[in-house]
Tab-separated table of C-alpha atoms in Angstrom:
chain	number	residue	atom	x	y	z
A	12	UNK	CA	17.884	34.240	-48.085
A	13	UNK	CA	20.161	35.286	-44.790
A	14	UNK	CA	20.186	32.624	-42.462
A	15	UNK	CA	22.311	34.193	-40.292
A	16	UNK	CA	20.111	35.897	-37.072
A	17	UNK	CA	21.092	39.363	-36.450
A	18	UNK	CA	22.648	40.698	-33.071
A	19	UNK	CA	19.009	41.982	-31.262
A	20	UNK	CA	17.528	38.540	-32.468
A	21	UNK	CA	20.657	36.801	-30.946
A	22	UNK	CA	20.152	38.586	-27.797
A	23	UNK	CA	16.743	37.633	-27.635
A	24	UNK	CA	17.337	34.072	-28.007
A	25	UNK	CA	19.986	34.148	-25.383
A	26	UNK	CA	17.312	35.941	-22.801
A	27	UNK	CA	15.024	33.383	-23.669
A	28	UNK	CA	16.905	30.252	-22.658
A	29	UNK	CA	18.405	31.509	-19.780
A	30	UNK	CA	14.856	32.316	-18.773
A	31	UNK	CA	13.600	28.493	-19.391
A	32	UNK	CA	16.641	27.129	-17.939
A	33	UNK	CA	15.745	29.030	-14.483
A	34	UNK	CA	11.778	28.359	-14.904
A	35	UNK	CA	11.038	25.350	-16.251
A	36	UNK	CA	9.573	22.638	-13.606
A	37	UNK	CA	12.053	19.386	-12.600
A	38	UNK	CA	8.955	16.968	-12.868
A	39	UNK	CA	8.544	18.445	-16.682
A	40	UNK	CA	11.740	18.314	-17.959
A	41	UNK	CA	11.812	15.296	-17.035
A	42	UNK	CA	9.060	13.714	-18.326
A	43	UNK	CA	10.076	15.145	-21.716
A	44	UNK	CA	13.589	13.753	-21.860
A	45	UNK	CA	11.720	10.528	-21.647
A	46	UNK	CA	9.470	11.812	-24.333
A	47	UNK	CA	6.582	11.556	-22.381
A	48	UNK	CA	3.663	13.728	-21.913
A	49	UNK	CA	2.557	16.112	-18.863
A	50	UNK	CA	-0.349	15.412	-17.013
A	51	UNK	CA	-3.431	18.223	-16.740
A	52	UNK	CA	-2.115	19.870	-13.311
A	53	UNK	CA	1.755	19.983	-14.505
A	54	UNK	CA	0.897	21.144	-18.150
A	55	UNK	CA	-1.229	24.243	-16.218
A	56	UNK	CA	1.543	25.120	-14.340
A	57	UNK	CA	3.968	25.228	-16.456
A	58	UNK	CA	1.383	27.472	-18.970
A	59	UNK	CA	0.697	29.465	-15.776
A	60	UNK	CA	4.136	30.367	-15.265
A	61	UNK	CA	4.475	31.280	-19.643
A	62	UNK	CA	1.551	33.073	-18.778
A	63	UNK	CA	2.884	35.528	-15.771
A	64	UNK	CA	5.423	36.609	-17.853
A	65	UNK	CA	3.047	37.259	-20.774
A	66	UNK	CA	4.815	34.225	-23.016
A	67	UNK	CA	1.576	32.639	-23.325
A	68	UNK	CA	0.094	33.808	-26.427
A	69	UNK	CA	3.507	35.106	-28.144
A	70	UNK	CA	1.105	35.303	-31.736
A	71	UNK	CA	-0.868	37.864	-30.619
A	72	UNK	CA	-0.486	41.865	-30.754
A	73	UNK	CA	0.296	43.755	-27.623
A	74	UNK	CA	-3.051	44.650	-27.436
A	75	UNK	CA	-4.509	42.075	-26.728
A	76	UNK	CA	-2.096	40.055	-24.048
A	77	UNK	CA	0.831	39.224	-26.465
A	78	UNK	CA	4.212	40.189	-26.637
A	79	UNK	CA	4.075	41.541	-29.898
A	80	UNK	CA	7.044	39.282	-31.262
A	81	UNK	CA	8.101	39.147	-34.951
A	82	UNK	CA	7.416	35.604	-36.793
A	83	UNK	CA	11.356	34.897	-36.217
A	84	UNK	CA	11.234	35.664	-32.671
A	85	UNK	CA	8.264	33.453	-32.329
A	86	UNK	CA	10.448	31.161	-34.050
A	87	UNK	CA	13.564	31.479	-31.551
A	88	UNK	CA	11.168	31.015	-28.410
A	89	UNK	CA	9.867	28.048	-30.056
A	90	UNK	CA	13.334	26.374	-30.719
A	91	UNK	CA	14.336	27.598	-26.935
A	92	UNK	CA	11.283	26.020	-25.250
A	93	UNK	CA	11.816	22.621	-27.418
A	94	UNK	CA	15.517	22.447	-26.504
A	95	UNK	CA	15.061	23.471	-22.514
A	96	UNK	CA	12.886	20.370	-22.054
A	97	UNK	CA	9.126	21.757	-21.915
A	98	UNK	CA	6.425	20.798	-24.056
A	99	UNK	CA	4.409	23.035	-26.491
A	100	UNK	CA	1.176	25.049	-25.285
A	101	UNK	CA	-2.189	23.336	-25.636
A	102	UNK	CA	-2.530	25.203	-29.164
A	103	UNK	CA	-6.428	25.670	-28.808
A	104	UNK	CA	-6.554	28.550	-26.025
A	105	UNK	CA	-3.784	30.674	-27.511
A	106	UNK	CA	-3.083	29.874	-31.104
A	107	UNK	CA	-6.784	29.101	-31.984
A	108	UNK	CA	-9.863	30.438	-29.974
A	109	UNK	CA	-8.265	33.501	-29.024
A	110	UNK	CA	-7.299	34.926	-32.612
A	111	UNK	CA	-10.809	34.192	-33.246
A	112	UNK	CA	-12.206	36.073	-30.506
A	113	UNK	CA	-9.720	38.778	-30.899
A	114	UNK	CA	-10.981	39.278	-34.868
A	115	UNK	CA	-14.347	38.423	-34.963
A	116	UNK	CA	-15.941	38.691	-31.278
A	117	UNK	CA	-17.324	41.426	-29.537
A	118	UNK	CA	-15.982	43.964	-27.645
A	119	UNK	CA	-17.907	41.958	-24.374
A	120	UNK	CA	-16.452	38.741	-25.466
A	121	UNK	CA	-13.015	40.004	-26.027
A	122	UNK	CA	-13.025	41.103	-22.522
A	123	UNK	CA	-14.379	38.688	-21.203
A	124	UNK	CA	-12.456	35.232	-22.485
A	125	UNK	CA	-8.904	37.055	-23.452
A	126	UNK	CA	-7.533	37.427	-20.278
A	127	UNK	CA	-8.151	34.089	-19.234
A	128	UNK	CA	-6.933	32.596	-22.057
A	129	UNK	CA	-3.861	34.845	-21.721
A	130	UNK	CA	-2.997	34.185	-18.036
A	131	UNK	CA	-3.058	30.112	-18.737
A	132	UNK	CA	-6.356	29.948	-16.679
A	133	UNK	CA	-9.006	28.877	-18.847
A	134	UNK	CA	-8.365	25.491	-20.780
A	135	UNK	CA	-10.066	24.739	-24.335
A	136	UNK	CA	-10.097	22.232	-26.518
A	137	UNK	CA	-12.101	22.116	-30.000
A	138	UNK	CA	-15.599	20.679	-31.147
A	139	UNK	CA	-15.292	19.902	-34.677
A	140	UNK	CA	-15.102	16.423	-36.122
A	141	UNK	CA	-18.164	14.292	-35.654
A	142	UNK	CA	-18.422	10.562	-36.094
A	143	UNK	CA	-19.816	10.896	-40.139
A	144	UNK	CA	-17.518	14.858	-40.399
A	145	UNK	CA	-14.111	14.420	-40.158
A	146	UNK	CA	-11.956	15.386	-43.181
A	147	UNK	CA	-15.603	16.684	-44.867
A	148	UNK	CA	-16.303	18.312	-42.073
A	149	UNK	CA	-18.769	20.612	-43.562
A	150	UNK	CA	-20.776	17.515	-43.481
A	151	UNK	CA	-21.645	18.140	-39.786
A	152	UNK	CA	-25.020	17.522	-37.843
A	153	UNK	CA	-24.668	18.411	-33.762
A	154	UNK	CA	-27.783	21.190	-34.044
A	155	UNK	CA	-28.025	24.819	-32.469
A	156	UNK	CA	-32.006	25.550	-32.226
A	157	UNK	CA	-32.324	29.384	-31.466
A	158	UNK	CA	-34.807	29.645	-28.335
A	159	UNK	CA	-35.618	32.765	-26.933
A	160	UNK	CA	-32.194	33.223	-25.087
A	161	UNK	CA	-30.183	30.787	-25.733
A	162	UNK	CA	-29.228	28.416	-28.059
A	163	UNK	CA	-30.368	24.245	-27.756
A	164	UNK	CA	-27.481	22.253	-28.991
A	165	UNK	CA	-27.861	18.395	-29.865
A	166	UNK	CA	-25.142	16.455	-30.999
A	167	UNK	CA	-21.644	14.477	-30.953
A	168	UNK	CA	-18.027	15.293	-30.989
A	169	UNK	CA	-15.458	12.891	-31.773
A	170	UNK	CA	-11.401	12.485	-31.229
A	171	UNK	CA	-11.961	15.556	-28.963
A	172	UNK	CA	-8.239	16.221	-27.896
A	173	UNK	CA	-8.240	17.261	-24.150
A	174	UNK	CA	-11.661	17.893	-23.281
A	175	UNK	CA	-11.774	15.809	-20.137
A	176	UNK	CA	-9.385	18.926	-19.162
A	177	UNK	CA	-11.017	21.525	-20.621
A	178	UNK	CA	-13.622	24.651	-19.010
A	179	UNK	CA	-14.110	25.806	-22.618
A	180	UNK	CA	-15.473	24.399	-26.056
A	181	UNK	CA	-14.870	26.434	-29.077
A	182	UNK	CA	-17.577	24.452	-31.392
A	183	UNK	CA	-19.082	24.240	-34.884
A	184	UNK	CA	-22.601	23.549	-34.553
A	185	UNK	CA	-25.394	23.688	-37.615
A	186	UNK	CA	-27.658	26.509	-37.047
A	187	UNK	CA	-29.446	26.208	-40.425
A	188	UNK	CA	-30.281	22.948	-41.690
A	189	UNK	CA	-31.920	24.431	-44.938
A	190	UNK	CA	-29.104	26.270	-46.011
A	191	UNK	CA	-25.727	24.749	-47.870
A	192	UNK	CA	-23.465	22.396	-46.383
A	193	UNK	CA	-21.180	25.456	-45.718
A	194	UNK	CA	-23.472	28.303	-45.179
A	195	UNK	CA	-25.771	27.186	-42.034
A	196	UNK	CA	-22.413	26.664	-39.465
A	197	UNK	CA	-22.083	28.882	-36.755
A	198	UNK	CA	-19.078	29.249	-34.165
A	199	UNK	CA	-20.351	28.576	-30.444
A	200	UNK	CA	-18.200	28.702	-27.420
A	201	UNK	CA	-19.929	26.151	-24.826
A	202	UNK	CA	-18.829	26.063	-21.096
A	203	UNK	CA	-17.857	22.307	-20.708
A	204	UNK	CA	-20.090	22.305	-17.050
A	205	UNK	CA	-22.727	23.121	-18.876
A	206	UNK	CA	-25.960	20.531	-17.751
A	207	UNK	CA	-26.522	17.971	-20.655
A	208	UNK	CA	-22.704	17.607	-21.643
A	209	UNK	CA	-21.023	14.346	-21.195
A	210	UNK	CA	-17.509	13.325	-21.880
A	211	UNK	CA	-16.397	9.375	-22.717
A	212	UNK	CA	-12.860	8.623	-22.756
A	213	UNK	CA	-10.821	7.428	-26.057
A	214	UNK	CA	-7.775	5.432	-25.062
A	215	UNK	CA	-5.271	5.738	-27.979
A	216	UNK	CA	-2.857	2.951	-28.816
A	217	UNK	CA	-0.227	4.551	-26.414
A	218	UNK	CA	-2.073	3.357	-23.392
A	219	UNK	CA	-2.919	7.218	-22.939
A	220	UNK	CA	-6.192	9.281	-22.367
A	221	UNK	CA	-5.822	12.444	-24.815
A	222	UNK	CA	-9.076	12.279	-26.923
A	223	UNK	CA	-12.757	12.060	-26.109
A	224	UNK	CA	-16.346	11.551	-27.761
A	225	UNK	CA	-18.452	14.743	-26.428
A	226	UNK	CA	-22.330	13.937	-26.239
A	227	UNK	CA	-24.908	17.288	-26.002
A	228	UNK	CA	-28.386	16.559	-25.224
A	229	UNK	CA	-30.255	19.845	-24.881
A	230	UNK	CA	-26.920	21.833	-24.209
A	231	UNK	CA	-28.156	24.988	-23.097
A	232	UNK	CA	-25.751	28.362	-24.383
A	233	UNK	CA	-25.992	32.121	-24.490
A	234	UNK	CA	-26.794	34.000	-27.474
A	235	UNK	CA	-23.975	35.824	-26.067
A	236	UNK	CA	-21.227	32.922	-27.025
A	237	UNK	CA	-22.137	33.078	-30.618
A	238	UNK	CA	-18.968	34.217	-32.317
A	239	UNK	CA	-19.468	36.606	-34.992
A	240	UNK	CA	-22.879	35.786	-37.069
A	241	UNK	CA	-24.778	33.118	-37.591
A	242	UNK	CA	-23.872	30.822	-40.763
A	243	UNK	CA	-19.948	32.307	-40.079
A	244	UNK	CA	-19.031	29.242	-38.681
A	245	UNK	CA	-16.825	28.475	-41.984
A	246	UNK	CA	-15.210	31.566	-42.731
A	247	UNK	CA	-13.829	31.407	-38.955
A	248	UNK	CA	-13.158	28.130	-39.208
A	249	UNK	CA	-11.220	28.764	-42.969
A	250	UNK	CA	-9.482	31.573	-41.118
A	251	UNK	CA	-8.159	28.851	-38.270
A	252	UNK	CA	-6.462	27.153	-41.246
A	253	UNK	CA	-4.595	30.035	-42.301
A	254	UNK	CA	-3.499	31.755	-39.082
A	255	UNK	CA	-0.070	31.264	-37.702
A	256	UNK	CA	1.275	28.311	-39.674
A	257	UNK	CA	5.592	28.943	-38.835
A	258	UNK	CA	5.259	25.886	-36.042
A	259	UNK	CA	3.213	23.595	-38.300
A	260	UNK	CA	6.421	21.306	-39.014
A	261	UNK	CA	7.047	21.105	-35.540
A	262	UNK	CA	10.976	21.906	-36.154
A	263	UNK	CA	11.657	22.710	-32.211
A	264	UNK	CA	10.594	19.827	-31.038
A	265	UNK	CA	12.208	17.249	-33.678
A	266	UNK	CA	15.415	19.052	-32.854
A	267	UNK	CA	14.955	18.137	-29.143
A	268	UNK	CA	13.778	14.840	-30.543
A	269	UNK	CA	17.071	14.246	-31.964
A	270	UNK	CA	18.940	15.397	-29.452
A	271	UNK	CA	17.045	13.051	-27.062
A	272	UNK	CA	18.490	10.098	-29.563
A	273	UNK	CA	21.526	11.483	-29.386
A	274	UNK	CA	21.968	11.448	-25.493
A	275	UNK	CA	20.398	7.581	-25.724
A	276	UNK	CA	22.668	6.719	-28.046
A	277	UNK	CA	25.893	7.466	-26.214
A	278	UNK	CA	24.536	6.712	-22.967
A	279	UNK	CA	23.361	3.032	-24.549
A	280	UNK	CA	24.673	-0.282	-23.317
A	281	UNK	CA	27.531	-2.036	-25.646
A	282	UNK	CA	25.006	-4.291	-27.587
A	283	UNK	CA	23.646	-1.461	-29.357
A	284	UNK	CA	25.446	-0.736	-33.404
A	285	UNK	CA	26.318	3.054	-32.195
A	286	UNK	CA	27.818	3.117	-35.829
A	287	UNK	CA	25.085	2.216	-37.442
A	288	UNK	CA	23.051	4.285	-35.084
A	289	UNK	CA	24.766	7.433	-35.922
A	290	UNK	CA	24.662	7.108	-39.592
A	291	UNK	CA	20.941	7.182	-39.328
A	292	UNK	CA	20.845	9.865	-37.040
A	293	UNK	CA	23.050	11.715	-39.546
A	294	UNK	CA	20.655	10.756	-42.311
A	295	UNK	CA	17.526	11.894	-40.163
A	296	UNK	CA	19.203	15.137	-39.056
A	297	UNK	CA	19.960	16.173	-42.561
A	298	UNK	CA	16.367	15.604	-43.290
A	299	UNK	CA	15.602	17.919	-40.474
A	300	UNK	CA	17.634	20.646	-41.925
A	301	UNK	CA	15.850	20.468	-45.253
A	302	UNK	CA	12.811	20.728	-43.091
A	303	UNK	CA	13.748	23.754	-41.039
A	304	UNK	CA	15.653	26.014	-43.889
A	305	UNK	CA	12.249	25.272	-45.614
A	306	UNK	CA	10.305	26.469	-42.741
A	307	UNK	CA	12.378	29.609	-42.773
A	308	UNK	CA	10.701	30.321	-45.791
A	309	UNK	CA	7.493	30.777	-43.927
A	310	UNK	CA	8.996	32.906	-41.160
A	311	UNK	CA	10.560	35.265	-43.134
A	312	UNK	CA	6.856	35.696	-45.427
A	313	UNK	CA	5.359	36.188	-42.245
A	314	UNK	CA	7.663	38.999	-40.875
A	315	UNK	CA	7.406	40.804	-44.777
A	316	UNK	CA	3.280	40.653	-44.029
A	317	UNK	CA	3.010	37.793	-46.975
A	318	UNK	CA	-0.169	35.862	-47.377
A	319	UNK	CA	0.376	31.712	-46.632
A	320	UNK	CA	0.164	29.694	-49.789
A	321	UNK	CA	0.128	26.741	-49.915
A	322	UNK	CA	3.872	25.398	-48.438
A	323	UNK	CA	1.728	25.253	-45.550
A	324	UNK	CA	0.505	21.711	-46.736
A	325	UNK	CA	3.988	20.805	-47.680
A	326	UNK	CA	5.611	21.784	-44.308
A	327	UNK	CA	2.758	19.475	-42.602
A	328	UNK	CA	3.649	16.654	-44.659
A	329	UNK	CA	7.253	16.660	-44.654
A	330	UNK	CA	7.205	17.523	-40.759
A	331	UNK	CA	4.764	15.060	-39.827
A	332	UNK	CA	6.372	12.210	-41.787
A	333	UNK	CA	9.851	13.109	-39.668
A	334	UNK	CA	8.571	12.928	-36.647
A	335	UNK	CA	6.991	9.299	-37.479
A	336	UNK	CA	10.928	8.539	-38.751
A	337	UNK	CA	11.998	9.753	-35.189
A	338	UNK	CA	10.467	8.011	-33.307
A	339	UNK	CA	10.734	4.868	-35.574
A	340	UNK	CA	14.628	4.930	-35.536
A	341	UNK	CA	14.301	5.016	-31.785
A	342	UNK	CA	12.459	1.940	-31.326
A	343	UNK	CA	14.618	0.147	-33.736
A	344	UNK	CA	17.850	1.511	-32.175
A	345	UNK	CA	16.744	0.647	-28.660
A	346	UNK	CA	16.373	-3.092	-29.353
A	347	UNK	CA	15.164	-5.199	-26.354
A	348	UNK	CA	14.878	-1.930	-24.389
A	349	UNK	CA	12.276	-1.147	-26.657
A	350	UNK	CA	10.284	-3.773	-25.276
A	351	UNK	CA	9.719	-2.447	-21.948
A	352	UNK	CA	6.089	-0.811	-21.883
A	353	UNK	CA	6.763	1.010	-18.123
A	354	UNK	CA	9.364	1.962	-16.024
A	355	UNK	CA	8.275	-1.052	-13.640
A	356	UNK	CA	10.159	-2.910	-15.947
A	357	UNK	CA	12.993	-1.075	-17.182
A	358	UNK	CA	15.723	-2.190	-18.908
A	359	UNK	CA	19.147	-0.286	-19.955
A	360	UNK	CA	18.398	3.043	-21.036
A	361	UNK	CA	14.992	4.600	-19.975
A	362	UNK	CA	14.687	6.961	-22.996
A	363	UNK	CA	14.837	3.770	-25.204
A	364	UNK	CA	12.542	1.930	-22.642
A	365	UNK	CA	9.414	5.155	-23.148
A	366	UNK	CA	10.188	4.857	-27.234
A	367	UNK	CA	7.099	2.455	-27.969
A	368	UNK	CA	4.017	5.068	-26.137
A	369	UNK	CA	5.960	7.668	-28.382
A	370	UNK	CA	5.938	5.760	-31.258
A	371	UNK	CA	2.648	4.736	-30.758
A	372	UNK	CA	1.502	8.185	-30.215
A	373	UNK	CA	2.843	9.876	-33.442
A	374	UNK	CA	0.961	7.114	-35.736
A	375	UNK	CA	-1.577	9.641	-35.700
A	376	UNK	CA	0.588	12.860	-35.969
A	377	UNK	CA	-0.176	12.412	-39.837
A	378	UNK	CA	-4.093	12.836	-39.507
A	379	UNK	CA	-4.684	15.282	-36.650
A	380	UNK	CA	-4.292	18.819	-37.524
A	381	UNK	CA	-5.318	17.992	-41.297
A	382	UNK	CA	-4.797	14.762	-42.845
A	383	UNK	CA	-1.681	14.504	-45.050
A	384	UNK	CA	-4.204	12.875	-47.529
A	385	UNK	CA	-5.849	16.261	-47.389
A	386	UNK	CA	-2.899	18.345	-47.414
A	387	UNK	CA	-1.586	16.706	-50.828
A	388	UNK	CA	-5.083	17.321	-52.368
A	389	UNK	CA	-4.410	20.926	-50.995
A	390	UNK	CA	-1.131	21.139	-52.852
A	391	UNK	CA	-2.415	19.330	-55.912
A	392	UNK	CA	-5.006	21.651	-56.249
A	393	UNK	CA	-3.095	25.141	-55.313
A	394	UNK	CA	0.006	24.687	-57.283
A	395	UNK	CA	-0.645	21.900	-59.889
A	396	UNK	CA	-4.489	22.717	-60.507
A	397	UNK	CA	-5.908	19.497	-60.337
């Protein structure tokens, strides 16, 4: 394999951080050098401004709102984005409802969510796992009763990332209870003001609001928002698994990760083993190379038109499990300053003083998006043939 980037793809990275560098919001950057995460109105912005210069939805085709970028240039924006200090998109506008719409809606629905989606001003978030369907999540009972002209949904939603922010639902909902487990799902999108819908809070062991149990007592939707057919709920939903998996191992952001511990380190009070502290910051970044020459892997089948296999799983697992290594090292490293739970009571070196919510946070970074349990089944299956 070439690893080297060739001169236009050089060019292109250089435009693109010089670019972030001029656009990205004080308040953001620094919340992420502290390894924190926006709030609602600062992550719109900031996906606002992506979205004005069409950056939003950089995996889609030109004609539908994207840029049109090859996998490694989706790669280099990535990397550039990470480094510069912002966080990633909310993936479930632009890297997951919208390549549904755009390959199995209608011509009226692609015109009419798209754009939104596109420009940053519609926010989504996903209704899939339910209190007895998470990793079988064919197993799923919120109902969609056909009516005359709409649909009747009934039903819960659990561990629903973001959709105290959201306007949208992009939702799984059982529209045949006769049929197989797999067969009678259909794909609804739901309009989150919708009379009937109610949102509860989940705090997560961070001290932070991201998830939610969703309630629907006689939801009413459109006919209109059913995506494709009825019963094609699990094709679309297969398809979700399979489409645009280069970020999966979330590369960018452990390189701005260690960079982050790097800055923390040499900015850290005398007390703190800096030798000892670099030798595992040496052993995590050569971990982190593995990781990313692996992940080139991916890019590269993805700019030759390859199908995904199933390194997919692999990258998930071995990305997921770094992350949790991360942000372990930098609680241990920070010591005392660990301690601190706020800046009210900050101690030495901020960055080791916001470690624990990160921490905290990523304990779950190997079950969302796909359980590494699940992904090793995935792997045993596809390559060993268990």
């Amino acid at each position: 394999m070439n690893l080297q980037f060739t001169q236009e793809e050089q060019e292109f990275q250089k435009t693109i951080r010089a670019w972030m560098r001029k656009n990205i919001p004080e308040e953001i950057s620094r919340i992420s050098a502290l390894g924190e995460m926006p709030e609602k109105s600062q992550q719109q912005r900031w996906e606002k401004r992506l979205g004005k210069q069409g950056w939003l939805a950089v995996t889609w085709p030109e004609q539908y709102g994207g840029p049109g970028w090859t996998a490694t240039q989706r790669y280099l924006f990535d990397l550039e984005r990470a480094m510069a200090g912002a966080p990633p998109v909310s993936p479930f506008g632009v890297a997951m409802v919208g390549p549904v719409i755009y390959t199995f809606g209608s011509a009226q629905q692609k015109e009419r969510w798209l754009p939104g989606i596109a420009s940053g001003e519609t926010l989504w978030c996903q209704g899939y796992s339910e209190p007895n369907a998470g990793s079988d999540l064919a197993s799923l009972k919120t109902r969609a009763e056909r009516k005359r002209d709409h649909y009747l949904v009934n039903g819960q939603k659990i561990w629903t990332t973001q959709a105290h922010w959201a306007d949208m639902m992009f939702c799984l909902v059982r529209t045949d209870p006769d049929a197989k487990k797999q067969q009678g799902i259909s794909f609804l999108l739901i309009d989150m003001n919708t009379p009937g819908i109610e949102v509860r809070p989940i705090y997560t062991i961070d001290g932070h609001h991201h998830l939610n149990e969703v309630y629907f007592t006689d939801v009413k939707v459109p006919l209109d928002n059913l995506v494709g057919k009825e019963g094609m709920g699990w094709t679309i939903a297969k398809f979700l698994l399979t489409h645009e998996r280069t970020t999966i191992a979330g590369v960018a952001d452990s390189h701005y990760a260690l960079a982050r511990m790097k800055r923390a380190i040499d900015e850290a009070p005398y007390y703190i083993d800096k030798q000892q502290a670099r030798r595992r910051v040496a052993e995590l970044e050569v971990e982190l190379t593995a990781l990313e020459y692996t992940n080139f892997r991916t890019v590269a089948a993805t700019d030759e038109g390859r199908p995904f296999g199933p390194e997919s799983s692999g990258l998930k697992i071995k990305g997921t499990e770094l992350q949790q290594k991360m942000s372990q090292a930098m609680v241990e490293m920070g010591g005392l300053m660990s301690l601190v739970w706020d800046s009210s009571s900050a101690v030495g070196n901020e960055s080791f003083n916001h470690s624990p919510r990160r921490y905290n946070f990523l304990r779950a970074c190997t079950i969302y998006g796909g359980s590494n349990e699940i992904q090793k089944n995935v792997l045993a299956k596809m390559l060993l043939g268990l």
